[in-house]
């Protein structure tokens, strides 16, 4: 779920994995691993949610509303 959502968000914004990785403070490989299904660390999760301006709950599949709890 998480990996699919961040891949979708990245593609909608026409960004590369390398571009997003730099913005959220991860290595390119670290971000790629997240899109391949690795579990995010807490700090990475927060940075990704802030970067895409969506809620952590939405990223983690706890709600259908991307702006919930923002």
Short mmCIF file of C-alpha atoms in Angstrom, two decimals:
data_model
loop_
_atom_site.label_atom_id
_atom_site.label_comp_id
_atom_site.label_asym_id
_atom_site.label_seq_id
_atom_site.Cartn_x
_atom_site.Cartn_y
_atom_site.Cartn_z
CA UNK A 1 0.00 0.00 0.00
CA UNK A 2 2.63 2.55 1.08
CA UNK A 3 4.96 1.68 -1.77
CA UNK A 4 2.16 1.96 -4.33
CA UNK A 5 1.08 5.34 -3.01
CA UNK A 6 4.53 6.92 -3.05
CA UNK A 7 5.17 5.56 -6.55
CA UNK A 8 1.84 6.99 -7.73
CA UNK A 9 2.54 10.38 -6.13
CA UNK A 10 6.01 10.54 -7.65
CA UNK A 11 4.77 9.66 -11.13
CA UNK A 12 1.87 12.13 -10.95
CA UNK A 13 4.43 14.87 -10.31
CA UNK A 14 6.77 13.62 -13.04
CA UNK A 15 9.68 13.20 -10.63
CA UNK A 16 12.47 10.65 -10.58
CA UNK A 17 13.31 8.52 -7.59
CA UNK A 18 16.61 10.40 -7.30
CA UNK A 19 14.83 13.77 -7.17
CA UNK A 20 12.45 12.65 -4.44
CA UNK A 21 15.23 10.96 -2.49
CA UNK A 22 17.20 14.21 -2.36
CA UNK A 23 14.17 16.19 -1.22
CA UNK A 24 13.31 13.80 1.61
CA UNK A 25 16.87 13.13 2.77
CA UNK A 26 17.29 9.56 1.59
CA UNK A 27 19.77 7.88 -0.69
CA UNK A 28 18.45 7.00 -4.12
CA UNK A 29 18.69 3.33 -3.15
CA UNK A 30 16.84 3.98 0.11
CA UNK A 31 13.94 5.59 -1.71
CA UNK A 32 13.93 2.88 -4.35
CA UNK A 33 13.71 0.27 -1.60
CA UNK A 34 10.61 2.02 -0.21
CA UNK A 35 8.92 1.87 -3.61
CA UNK A 36 9.81 -1.83 -3.75
CA UNK A 37 8.09 -2.53 -0.44
CA UNK A 38 10.56 -1.78 2.35
CA UNK A 39 9.03 -0.39 5.54
CA UNK A 40 9.83 3.29 6.09
CA UNK A 41 11.58 4.56 9.17
CA UNK A 42 9.62 7.11 11.18
CA UNK A 43 11.64 10.15 10.05
CA UNK A 44 11.49 9.13 6.41
CA UNK A 45 7.74 8.65 6.66
CA UNK A 46 7.29 12.16 8.05
CA UNK A 47 9.53 13.74 5.41
CA UNK A 48 7.72 11.94 2.59
CA UNK A 49 4.29 12.95 3.92
CA UNK A 50 5.44 16.57 4.20
CA UNK A 51 7.03 16.55 0.75
CA UNK A 52 3.87 15.26 -0.93
CA UNK A 53 1.59 17.28 1.42
CA UNK A 54 -0.42 14.24 2.45
CA UNK A 55 -1.14 12.67 5.82
CA UNK A 56 0.87 9.82 7.29
CA UNK A 57 -2.41 8.00 7.92
CA UNK A 58 -3.24 8.10 4.21
CA UNK A 59 0.23 6.93 3.21
CA UNK A 60 -0.06 3.99 5.60
CA UNK A 61 -3.56 3.04 4.45
CA UNK A 62 -5.40 4.06 7.60
CA UNK A 63 -7.75 6.44 5.77
CA UNK A 64 -8.94 7.14 2.23
CA UNK A 65 -8.56 10.88 2.75
CA UNK A 66 -5.07 12.12 1.80
CA UNK A 67 -5.57 15.26 3.90
CA UNK A 68 -6.88 13.51 7.03
CA UNK A 69 -5.34 14.76 10.28
CA UNK A 70 -3.29 17.48 8.57
#
